[in-house]
């Protein structure tokens, strides 16, 4: 068992800053705009000798209807229910507000240990707010600064007491070396599956359907998701880290700082993914932006699956599927055979077929071939279609090997690498895909000049 800690409070009091400090990574988006965090983000926290499961939550709003703010609040309440300890943050410079008092009252009625963190107390401006925090009735507040790490000793003391009282052990914590650790985990850990697409294509609804719970915020509003939210999951005894991302609009339309941060976070999720599911709005068809996202995925060397969403709302389904497949063939000739799976995140149809295709392309993405088989193949394709001569001299193909997979990467030794045309490399790639049954995943060729044994 692992100690679980939830960070709660009004919007823009510094919750995500504290989350980043405790996890040792800048994974949560931080901005001066209130309400940046919307979904419940989970991570592995570390504080001195303690490790624990950590929740970052949306800002608590005093609303109880069907609005986006109310749905965000319900996600935060779920985090509080699942937590063993609650860290309630308030802005000491703004003082205690009516909203702080409402939620402090609800926390008092609960049975969870609560520590009040009067954030932004690094100067004299926060002293009045710190004094006001005593009136919340949640014990002695801590003069705190998430930005500068002031007050972490008091947090450690509370977490240590709860750990001893509950008997929870420590969980392995993420290291502080952010990207390097994540890249290592991407190579050795569970299957990393990123869900990407344009805004309002139904990504979060699809993820909720896969998980079988309302884990992520959904709704008719475009652009609800901002952070890339990772969720650990198991499907048919296979561990998967499922990552929902913000909608990717055309670069020319992205001008606000917050959206730029969200887009960068989504592209980073693609960079560290193994398989990327591109969710397309079936009613709108394959847009130019969808092709841009697909091309970026291929350039990063990730395996790609197309989810044709909102299938339940499409009239002529055969025509819709044919149009998408034909356009993929014309616009992404470098990767043939990308699976197109009709799904409905709303109705739940096609989920198993989608995941079967994800597993298939993941296995293809990991394939390695024996060097003797590759060289026998190379001799046959060269005999069938030799490289064209340049300046009266022909490029001789000497040897091929596969030093790595993920994606399949081949090193081709030849006498004149600079004279081997792109058209001939495409010929080799197409023959390789056909003869070794390698569709749907990127294939990379590296050319090297073979050594002259007589030099």
Tab-separated table of C-alpha atoms in Angstrom:
chain	number	residue	atom	x	y	z
A	1	UNK	CA	0.000	0.000	0.000
A	2	UNK	CA	1.117	3.543	-0.742
A	3	UNK	CA	0.254	6.763	1.038
A	4	UNK	CA	-1.980	8.964	-1.160
A	5	UNK	CA	-1.864	12.769	-0.930
A	6	UNK	CA	-4.280	15.220	-2.589
A	7	UNK	CA	-3.480	18.900	-3.144
A	8	UNK	CA	-6.659	21.022	-3.148
A	9	UNK	CA	-7.590	24.692	-3.045
A	10	UNK	CA	-9.051	27.574	-5.019
A	11	UNK	CA	-7.830	28.299	-8.555
A	12	UNK	CA	-4.401	29.922	-8.910
A	13	UNK	CA	-3.135	29.345	-5.367
A	14	UNK	CA	-0.072	27.327	-6.477
A	15	UNK	CA	-1.233	23.688	-6.435
A	16	UNK	CA	0.471	22.699	-9.681
A	17	UNK	CA	3.703	24.429	-8.617
A	18	UNK	CA	3.740	22.270	-5.476
A	19	UNK	CA	2.898	19.167	-7.528
A	20	UNK	CA	5.882	19.811	-9.791
A	21	UNK	CA	8.168	20.382	-6.794
A	22	UNK	CA	7.127	17.154	-5.060
A	23	UNK	CA	7.308	15.015	-8.209
A	24	UNK	CA	10.603	16.564	-9.303
A	25	UNK	CA	9.319	17.260	-12.812
A	26	UNK	CA	7.626	20.102	-14.607
A	27	UNK	CA	4.774	17.902	-15.752
A	28	UNK	CA	1.832	20.041	-14.602
A	29	UNK	CA	1.198	23.224	-16.588
A	30	UNK	CA	1.804	26.377	-14.534
A	31	UNK	CA	0.577	29.815	-15.546
A	32	UNK	CA	-0.756	32.997	-13.926
A	33	UNK	CA	-4.150	32.366	-15.541
A	34	UNK	CA	-6.656	30.960	-12.999
A	35	UNK	CA	-8.048	27.497	-13.687
A	36	UNK	CA	-5.162	26.081	-15.749
A	37	UNK	CA	-5.537	22.600	-14.214
A	38	UNK	CA	-8.819	20.905	-15.050
A	39	UNK	CA	-8.306	17.159	-14.873
A	40	UNK	CA	-7.044	15.176	-11.903
A	41	UNK	CA	-3.319	14.593	-12.441
A	42	UNK	CA	-1.494	11.767	-10.719
A	43	UNK	CA	2.218	11.329	-10.040
A	44	UNK	CA	4.816	9.790	-7.725
A	45	UNK	CA	5.910	12.312	-5.102
A	46	UNK	CA	9.037	12.392	-2.984
A	47	UNK	CA	9.797	14.488	0.088
A	48	UNK	CA	13.103	13.772	1.844
A	49	UNK	CA	12.867	10.065	2.849
A	50	UNK	CA	9.170	9.643	1.975
A	51	UNK	CA	7.606	8.554	-1.301
A	52	UNK	CA	3.885	8.651	-1.986
A	53	UNK	CA	1.128	8.833	-4.604
A	54	UNK	CA	0.204	12.453	-5.358
A	55	UNK	CA	-2.906	14.078	-6.869
A	56	UNK	CA	-2.988	17.556	-8.397
A	57	UNK	CA	-6.558	18.825	-8.674
A	58	UNK	CA	-8.550	21.564	-10.362
A	59	UNK	CA	-9.333	24.725	-8.426
A	60	UNK	CA	-12.334	24.262	-6.159
A	61	UNK	CA	-15.334	26.365	-7.197
A	62	UNK	CA	-18.544	26.821	-5.207
A	63	UNK	CA	-20.837	25.554	-7.984
A	64	UNK	CA	-23.064	22.504	-8.176
A	65	UNK	CA	-24.671	22.232	-11.617
A	66	UNK	CA	-23.703	20.790	-15.005
A	67	UNK	CA	-21.174	23.494	-15.865
A	68	UNK	CA	-17.504	22.794	-16.622
A	69	UNK	CA	-16.520	24.223	-13.220
A	70	UNK	CA	-18.907	21.835	-11.460
A	71	UNK	CA	-17.509	18.861	-13.357
A	72	UNK	CA	-13.999	19.967	-12.402
A	73	UNK	CA	-15.087	20.169	-8.757
A	74	UNK	CA	-16.435	16.624	-8.834
A	75	UNK	CA	-13.064	15.378	-10.101
A	76	UNK	CA	-11.378	17.135	-7.173
A	77	UNK	CA	-13.828	15.585	-4.721
A	78	UNK	CA	-12.971	12.124	-6.068
A	79	UNK	CA	-9.291	12.858	-5.383
A	80	UNK	CA	-10.146	13.850	-1.782
A	81	UNK	CA	-12.132	10.629	-1.304
A	82	UNK	CA	-9.204	8.522	-2.538
A	83	UNK	CA	-6.562	10.399	-0.514
A	84	UNK	CA	-5.163	9.550	2.916
A	85	UNK	CA	-3.942	13.123	3.491
A	86	UNK	CA	-5.233	16.437	2.117
A	87	UNK	CA	-3.010	19.477	1.621
A	88	UNK	CA	-5.294	22.512	1.410
A	89	UNK	CA	-3.560	25.489	-0.174
A	90	UNK	CA	-4.637	29.101	0.032
A	91	UNK	CA	-3.140	32.337	-1.237
A	92	UNK	CA	-1.822	34.111	1.858
A	93	UNK	CA	-1.455	37.376	-0.049
A	94	UNK	CA	-5.148	37.333	-0.981
A	95	UNK	CA	-6.202	36.186	2.490
A	96	UNK	CA	-8.962	33.737	3.400
A	97	UNK	CA	-11.919	34.022	1.029
A	98	UNK	CA	-15.513	32.847	1.331
A	99	UNK	CA	-14.709	29.937	-0.987
A	100	UNK	CA	-11.820	28.874	1.267
A	101	UNK	CA	-14.193	28.862	4.248
A	102	UNK	CA	-16.802	26.748	2.411
A	103	UNK	CA	-14.346	24.024	1.500
A	104	UNK	CA	-12.554	24.168	4.842
A	105	UNK	CA	-15.921	23.439	6.462
A	106	UNK	CA	-16.372	20.359	4.232
A	107	UNK	CA	-12.877	19.119	5.040
A	108	UNK	CA	-13.520	19.545	8.768
A	109	UNK	CA	-16.555	17.280	8.467
A	110	UNK	CA	-14.457	14.578	6.830
A	111	UNK	CA	-12.172	12.045	8.468
A	112	UNK	CA	-8.969	12.824	6.529
A	113	UNK	CA	-5.936	14.557	8.094
A	114	UNK	CA	-5.714	18.076	6.613
A	115	UNK	CA	-2.770	20.483	6.577
A	116	UNK	CA	-3.399	24.098	5.564
A	117	UNK	CA	-0.587	25.593	3.489
A	118	UNK	CA	-0.668	29.403	3.408
A	119	UNK	CA	1.181	29.741	0.097
A	120	UNK	CA	3.176	32.762	-1.153
A	121	UNK	CA	4.440	33.558	2.364
A	122	UNK	CA	7.998	34.279	1.226
A	123	UNK	CA	7.554	37.997	2.009
A	124	UNK	CA	5.774	40.254	4.481
A	125	UNK	CA	2.716	40.522	2.216
A	126	UNK	CA	1.506	37.084	3.258
A	127	UNK	CA	1.631	37.487	7.030
A	128	UNK	CA	-1.937	38.812	7.353
A	129	UNK	CA	-3.305	35.925	5.299
A	130	UNK	CA	-1.338	33.446	7.418
A	131	UNK	CA	-2.999	34.837	10.558
A	132	UNK	CA	-6.445	34.577	8.923
A	133	UNK	CA	-5.827	30.910	8.111
A	134	UNK	CA	-6.091	30.053	11.824
A	135	UNK	CA	-9.826	30.825	11.615
A	136	UNK	CA	-10.463	27.884	9.251
A	137	UNK	CA	-10.410	25.461	12.165
A	138	UNK	CA	-8.052	22.966	10.493
A	139	UNK	CA	-5.166	23.288	12.914
A	140	UNK	CA	-2.086	25.445	12.695
A	141	UNK	CA	-1.457	26.625	9.130
A	142	UNK	CA	2.024	26.461	7.665
A	143	UNK	CA	3.802	29.522	6.292
A	144	UNK	CA	4.557	28.074	2.889
A	145	UNK	CA	6.079	28.839	-0.503
A	146	UNK	CA	5.706	26.244	-3.250
A	147	UNK	CA	7.945	28.327	-5.508
A	148	UNK	CA	10.854	28.495	-3.023
A	149	UNK	CA	10.316	25.309	-1.003
A	150	UNK	CA	9.590	27.049	2.311
A	151	UNK	CA	7.579	24.960	4.805
A	152	UNK	CA	8.290	21.517	3.345
A	153	UNK	CA	9.582	20.317	6.748
A	154	UNK	CA	6.095	20.693	8.252
A	155	UNK	CA	4.559	18.792	5.330
A	156	UNK	CA	7.102	16.014	5.836
A	157	UNK	CA	6.270	15.846	9.541
A	158	UNK	CA	2.537	15.352	8.871
A	159	UNK	CA	3.100	12.766	6.139
A	160	UNK	CA	5.517	10.870	8.413
A	161	UNK	CA	2.916	10.752	11.195
A	162	UNK	CA	0.213	9.443	8.850
A	163	UNK	CA	2.617	6.891	7.356
A	164	UNK	CA	3.458	5.545	10.810
A	165	UNK	CA	-0.216	5.517	11.853
A	166	UNK	CA	-1.455	3.717	8.746
A	167	UNK	CA	1.514	1.422	8.244
A	168	UNK	CA	1.773	2.316	4.575
A	169	UNK	CA	5.116	1.603	3.000
A	170	UNK	CA	7.006	3.690	0.500
A	171	UNK	CA	6.418	3.422	-3.212
A	172	UNK	CA	9.224	3.720	-5.764
A	173	UNK	CA	9.447	7.391	-6.599
A	174	UNK	CA	10.277	9.015	-9.882
A	175	UNK	CA	13.753	10.468	-10.021
A	176	UNK	CA	14.377	14.166	-10.277
A	177	UNK	CA	15.985	13.939	-13.666
A	178	UNK	CA	12.693	14.569	-15.506
A	179	UNK	CA	13.113	13.850	-19.196
A	180	UNK	CA	16.015	11.404	-18.788
A	181	UNK	CA	14.043	9.243	-16.364
A	182	UNK	CA	10.941	9.380	-18.548
A	183	UNK	CA	12.925	8.371	-21.620
A	184	UNK	CA	14.404	5.393	-19.755
A	185	UNK	CA	10.952	4.391	-18.541
A	186	UNK	CA	9.634	4.651	-22.104
A	187	UNK	CA	12.182	2.025	-23.182
A	188	UNK	CA	11.738	-0.430	-20.289
A	189	UNK	CA	8.328	0.196	-18.688
A	190	UNK	CA	4.745	-0.427	-19.775
A	191	UNK	CA	3.342	0.240	-23.232
A	192	UNK	CA	2.978	4.013	-23.519
A	193	UNK	CA	-0.151	4.849	-25.503
A	194	UNK	CA	-0.816	8.509	-26.395
A	195	UNK	CA	-4.252	9.663	-27.567
A	196	UNK	CA	-3.970	12.722	-29.834
A	197	UNK	CA	-6.118	14.680	-32.256
A	198	UNK	CA	-7.791	17.979	-32.966
A	199	UNK	CA	-9.933	19.708	-30.311
A	200	UNK	CA	-13.359	18.186	-29.688
A	201	UNK	CA	-12.586	14.994	-31.616
A	202	UNK	CA	-13.659	12.928	-28.585
A	203	UNK	CA	-10.265	11.946	-27.123
A	204	UNK	CA	-11.196	12.174	-23.433
A	205	UNK	CA	-14.522	10.412	-24.018
A	206	UNK	CA	-12.624	7.614	-25.764
A	207	UNK	CA	-10.145	7.310	-22.868
A	208	UNK	CA	-12.975	7.196	-20.318
A	209	UNK	CA	-14.640	4.439	-22.309
A	210	UNK	CA	-11.405	2.434	-22.426
A	211	UNK	CA	-10.892	2.832	-18.669
A	212	UNK	CA	-14.530	2.123	-17.855
A	213	UNK	CA	-14.872	5.190	-15.604
A	214	UNK	CA	-15.295	8.968	-15.826
A	215	UNK	CA	-11.603	9.571	-15.177
A	216	UNK	CA	-11.282	12.629	-17.426
A	217	UNK	CA	-13.405	15.721	-17.926
A	218	UNK	CA	-15.605	15.621	-21.006
A	219	UNK	CA	-18.264	17.878	-22.464
A	220	UNK	CA	-19.421	19.765	-25.534
A	221	UNK	CA	-16.878	22.558	-24.949
A	222	UNK	CA	-13.831	22.399	-27.220
A	223	UNK	CA	-10.394	22.391	-25.606
A	224	UNK	CA	-11.377	21.083	-22.146
A	225	UNK	CA	-8.172	19.068	-21.759
A	226	UNK	CA	-5.028	21.136	-21.200
A	227	UNK	CA	-2.506	18.959	-19.375
A	228	UNK	CA	-1.412	15.631	-20.782
A	229	UNK	CA	-2.947	13.253	-18.236
A	230	UNK	CA	-1.280	9.845	-17.801
A	231	UNK	CA	-3.264	6.964	-16.322
A	232	UNK	CA	-1.805	3.543	-15.449
A	233	UNK	CA	-3.968	0.733	-16.749
A	234	UNK	CA	-3.892	-3.033	-17.394
A	235	UNK	CA	-5.451	-4.616	-20.491
A	236	UNK	CA	-5.305	-8.400	-20.930
A	237	UNK	CA	-2.463	-8.662	-18.384
A	238	UNK	CA	-0.480	-6.008	-20.236
A	239	UNK	CA	0.521	-2.841	-18.401
A	240	UNK	CA	-0.322	0.336	-20.297
A	241	UNK	CA	0.310	3.983	-19.512
A	242	UNK	CA	-2.554	5.761	-21.247
A	243	UNK	CA	-1.942	9.460	-21.963
A	244	UNK	CA	-4.756	11.836	-22.901
A	245	UNK	CA	-3.566	15.064	-24.534
A	246	UNK	CA	-4.826	18.528	-25.390
A	247	UNK	CA	-6.342	19.128	-28.822
A	248	UNK	CA	-3.809	20.161	-31.467
A	249	UNK	CA	-4.917	23.031	-33.676
A	250	UNK	CA	-3.036	24.467	-36.634
A	251	UNK	CA	0.092	26.265	-35.533
A	252	UNK	CA	-1.061	29.553	-37.094
A	253	UNK	CA	-4.147	29.559	-34.866
A	254	UNK	CA	-2.272	28.977	-31.616
A	255	UNK	CA	-1.396	32.388	-30.195
A	256	UNK	CA	-2.273	32.259	-26.484
A	257	UNK	CA	0.549	31.312	-24.116
A	258	UNK	CA	-1.540	28.739	-22.258
A	259	UNK	CA	-2.507	26.910	-25.442
A	260	UNK	CA	1.119	26.915	-26.570
A	261	UNK	CA	2.068	25.227	-23.292
A	262	UNK	CA	-0.714	22.656	-23.745
A	263	UNK	CA	0.387	21.920	-27.328
A	264	UNK	CA	4.018	21.514	-26.241
A	265	UNK	CA	2.868	19.108	-23.522
A	266	UNK	CA	0.891	17.074	-26.079
A	267	UNK	CA	3.838	16.890	-28.493
A	268	UNK	CA	6.052	15.784	-25.635
A	269	UNK	CA	3.597	12.957	-24.928
A	270	UNK	CA	3.955	11.851	-28.577
A	271	UNK	CA	7.730	12.004	-28.285
A	272	UNK	CA	7.767	9.574	-25.351
A	273	UNK	CA	4.958	7.304	-26.598
A	274	UNK	CA	5.317	3.868	-28.139
A	275	UNK	CA	2.004	3.873	-29.999
A	276	UNK	CA	-0.056	6.942	-30.916
A	277	UNK	CA	-3.795	6.734	-31.524
A	278	UNK	CA	-4.894	9.635	-33.729
A	279	UNK	CA	-8.577	10.305	-33.027
A	280	UNK	CA	-10.455	11.699	-36.037
A	281	UNK	CA	-13.946	13.164	-35.956
A	282	UNK	CA	-15.729	10.820	-38.355
A	283	UNK	CA	-18.382	13.426	-39.141
A	284	UNK	CA	-15.748	15.922	-40.354
A	285	UNK	CA	-13.420	13.448	-42.029
A	286	UNK	CA	-9.653	13.561	-42.379
A	287	UNK	CA	-8.535	17.195	-42.091
A	288	UNK	CA	-5.184	18.675	-43.122
A	289	UNK	CA	-4.355	19.117	-39.450
A	290	UNK	CA	-4.972	15.410	-38.860
A	291	UNK	CA	-2.410	14.617	-41.555
A	292	UNK	CA	0.046	17.054	-39.956
A	293	UNK	CA	-0.315	15.265	-36.607
A	294	UNK	CA	0.089	11.878	-38.296
A	295	UNK	CA	3.220	13.063	-40.092
A	296	UNK	CA	4.718	14.399	-36.837
A	297	UNK	CA	4.049	11.033	-35.220
A	298	UNK	CA	5.861	9.195	-38.011
A	299	UNK	CA	8.794	11.619	-37.892
A	300	UNK	CA	9.144	10.898	-34.172
A	301	UNK	CA	9.351	7.199	-35.034
A	302	UNK	CA	6.147	6.209	-33.245
A	303	UNK	CA	3.701	3.513	-34.353
A	304	UNK	CA	0.367	4.963	-35.528
A	305	UNK	CA	-3.261	3.828	-35.349
A	306	UNK	CA	-6.205	5.883	-36.656
A	307	UNK	CA	-9.414	5.880	-34.591
A	308	UNK	CA	-12.346	7.031	-36.720
A	309	UNK	CA	-14.515	8.317	-33.860
A	310	UNK	CA	-18.248	9.155	-33.663
A	311	UNK	CA	-18.966	6.188	-35.929
A	312	UNK	CA	-22.488	5.949	-34.547
A	313	UNK	CA	-23.356	9.353	-36.061
A	314	UNK	CA	-22.137	8.593	-39.618
A	315	UNK	CA	-24.670	7.728	-42.312
A	316	UNK	CA	-22.706	6.273	-45.254
A	317	UNK	CA	-20.038	4.432	-43.271
A	318	UNK	CA	-18.408	2.572	-46.148
A	319	UNK	CA	-17.857	5.812	-48.090
A	320	UNK	CA	-16.454	7.572	-44.999
A	321	UNK	CA	-13.964	4.807	-44.350
A	322	UNK	CA	-12.902	4.619	-47.995
A	323	UNK	CA	-12.274	8.381	-48.161
A	324	UNK	CA	-10.062	8.277	-45.072
A	325	UNK	CA	-8.079	5.239	-46.265
A	326	UNK	CA	-7.537	6.684	-49.757
A	327	UNK	CA	-6.338	10.016	-48.404
A	328	UNK	CA	-3.942	8.307	-45.999
A	329	UNK	CA	-2.503	6.312	-48.904
A	330	UNK	CA	-1.936	9.482	-50.945
A	331	UNK	CA	-0.727	11.766	-48.137
A	332	UNK	CA	1.342	9.324	-46.040
A	333	UNK	CA	3.052	7.122	-48.635
A	334	UNK	CA	6.058	6.649	-46.307
A	335	UNK	CA	3.950	4.491	-43.972
A	336	UNK	CA	1.615	2.093	-45.715
A	337	UNK	CA	-0.984	-0.011	-43.980
A	338	UNK	CA	-1.815	2.290	-41.048
A	339	UNK	CA	-4.879	0.683	-39.357
A	340	UNK	CA	-8.127	2.687	-39.507
A	341	UNK	CA	-10.523	1.495	-36.798
A	342	UNK	CA	-14.125	2.813	-36.612
A	343	UNK	CA	-15.043	3.508	-32.971
A	344	UNK	CA	-17.582	5.343	-30.873
A	345	UNK	CA	-16.333	6.694	-27.593
A	346	UNK	CA	-19.892	7.634	-26.688
A	347	UNK	CA	-21.435	4.214	-27.372
A	348	UNK	CA	-18.360	2.125	-26.622
A	349	UNK	CA	-18.238	0.276	-29.960
A	350	UNK	CA	-14.936	-0.761	-31.527
A	351	UNK	CA	-12.853	-0.504	-28.338
A	352	UNK	CA	-11.552	-4.065	-28.422
A	353	UNK	CA	-10.685	-3.852	-32.136
A	354	UNK	CA	-8.835	-0.601	-31.500
A	355	UNK	CA	-6.747	-2.117	-28.714
A	356	UNK	CA	-6.042	-5.244	-30.772
A	357	UNK	CA	-4.597	-3.014	-33.512
A	358	UNK	CA	-2.574	-1.085	-30.913
A	359	UNK	CA	-1.034	-4.351	-29.681
A	360	UNK	CA	-0.362	-5.505	-33.240
A	361	UNK	CA	1.486	-2.367	-34.348
A	362	UNK	CA	3.356	-2.276	-31.038
A	363	UNK	CA	4.685	-5.782	-31.710
A	364	UNK	CA	5.635	-4.753	-35.268
A	365	UNK	CA	7.370	-1.654	-33.898
A	366	UNK	CA	9.492	-3.932	-31.671
A	367	UNK	CA	10.427	-6.488	-34.338
A	368	UNK	CA	14.039	-7.406	-35.063
A	369	UNK	CA	15.271	-9.517	-37.985
A	370	UNK	CA	18.254	-11.814	-38.229
A	371	UNK	CA	21.226	-10.398	-40.144
A	372	UNK	CA	21.601	-13.451	-42.481
A	373	UNK	CA	17.948	-13.157	-43.496
A	374	UNK	CA	18.372	-9.454	-44.204
A	375	UNK	CA	21.473	-9.975	-46.347
A	376	UNK	CA	19.869	-12.769	-48.339
A	377	UNK	CA	16.944	-10.427	-48.974
A	378	UNK	CA	19.310	-7.602	-49.973
A	379	UNK	CA	21.022	-9.783	-52.575
A	380	UNK	CA	17.675	-10.737	-54.099
A	381	UNK	CA	16.263	-7.212	-54.352
A	382	UNK	CA	19.544	-5.844	-55.740
A	383	UNK	CA	19.626	-8.568	-58.392
A	384	UNK	CA	16.029	-7.815	-59.335
A	385	UNK	CA	16.597	-4.053	-59.525
A	386	UNK	CA	20.209	-2.815	-59.211
A	387	UNK	CA	20.889	0.798	-58.117
A	388	UNK	CA	21.211	3.156	-61.101
A	389	UNK	CA	24.680	4.221	-62.174
A	390	UNK	CA	25.859	7.771	-61.495
A	391	UNK	CA	28.690	9.122	-63.628
A	392	UNK	CA	29.285	5.706	-65.113
A	393	UNK	CA	29.846	4.129	-61.679
A	394	UNK	CA	27.352	1.909	-59.925
A	395	UNK	CA	26.728	1.922	-56.189
A	396	UNK	CA	27.278	-1.584	-54.813
A	397	UNK	CA	25.197	-2.728	-51.833
A	398	UNK	CA	27.502	-4.708	-49.552
A	399	UNK	CA	25.786	-5.474	-46.247
A	400	UNK	CA	22.710	-4.722	-44.136
A	401	UNK	CA	21.976	-5.145	-40.437
A	402	UNK	CA	19.361	-4.020	-37.922
A	403	UNK	CA	21.045	-2.470	-34.854
A	404	UNK	CA	17.789	-1.498	-33.155
A	405	UNK	CA	14.023	-1.658	-33.187
A	406	UNK	CA	11.472	0.867	-31.817
A	407	UNK	CA	11.222	1.843	-34.702
A	408	UNK	CA	12.943	-0.748	-36.933
A	409	UNK	CA	16.227	0.850	-38.012
A	410	UNK	CA	18.550	-0.636	-40.638
A	411	UNK	CA	22.151	0.195	-41.481
A	412	UNK	CA	23.037	-0.286	-45.146
A	413	UNK	CA	26.719	-0.441	-46.115
A	414	UNK	CA	27.419	0.469	-49.727
A	415	UNK	CA	30.268	1.690	-51.903
A	416	UNK	CA	28.841	5.125	-52.792
A	417	UNK	CA	26.197	6.260	-50.227
A	418	UNK	CA	25.859	9.744	-51.722
A	419	UNK	CA	24.888	8.287	-55.095
A	420	UNK	CA	22.029	6.173	-53.731
A	421	UNK	CA	18.889	8.093	-54.636
A	422	UNK	CA	15.818	8.638	-52.448
A	423	UNK	CA	13.745	6.790	-55.062
A	424	UNK	CA	15.895	3.687	-54.692
A	425	UNK	CA	15.691	3.888	-50.888
A	426	UNK	CA	11.902	3.992	-51.183
A	427	UNK	CA	12.117	0.900	-53.381
A	428	UNK	CA	14.160	-0.891	-50.708
A	429	UNK	CA	11.745	0.187	-47.987
A	430	UNK	CA	8.683	-0.958	-49.920
A	431	UNK	CA	10.274	-4.336	-50.676
A	432	UNK	CA	11.336	-4.716	-47.048
A	433	UNK	CA	7.832	-3.970	-45.788
A	434	UNK	CA	6.336	-6.450	-48.269
A	435	UNK	CA	8.798	-9.306	-47.794
A	436	UNK	CA	9.059	-9.090	-43.996
A	437	UNK	CA	5.411	-8.134	-43.360
A	438	UNK	CA	6.162	-4.782	-41.744
A	439	UNK	CA	3.234	-2.394	-42.355
A	440	UNK	CA	2.031	0.583	-40.330
A	441	UNK	CA	5.280	1.472	-38.532
A	442	UNK	CA	8.122	3.851	-39.474
A	443	UNK	CA	11.191	2.272	-41.054
A	444	UNK	CA	14.540	4.064	-40.996
A	445	UNK	CA	17.583	3.490	-43.204
A	446	UNK	CA	21.068	4.706	-42.345
A	447	UNK	CA	23.664	4.663	-45.114
A	448	UNK	CA	27.314	4.005	-44.414
A	449	UNK	CA	30.292	3.729	-46.737
A	450	UNK	CA	31.874	0.275	-46.650
A	451	UNK	CA	35.619	0.103	-46.100
A	452	UNK	CA	37.855	-0.797	-49.005
A	453	UNK	CA	39.864	-3.884	-47.906
A	454	UNK	CA	42.606	-3.043	-50.427
A	455	UNK	CA	43.099	0.581	-49.315
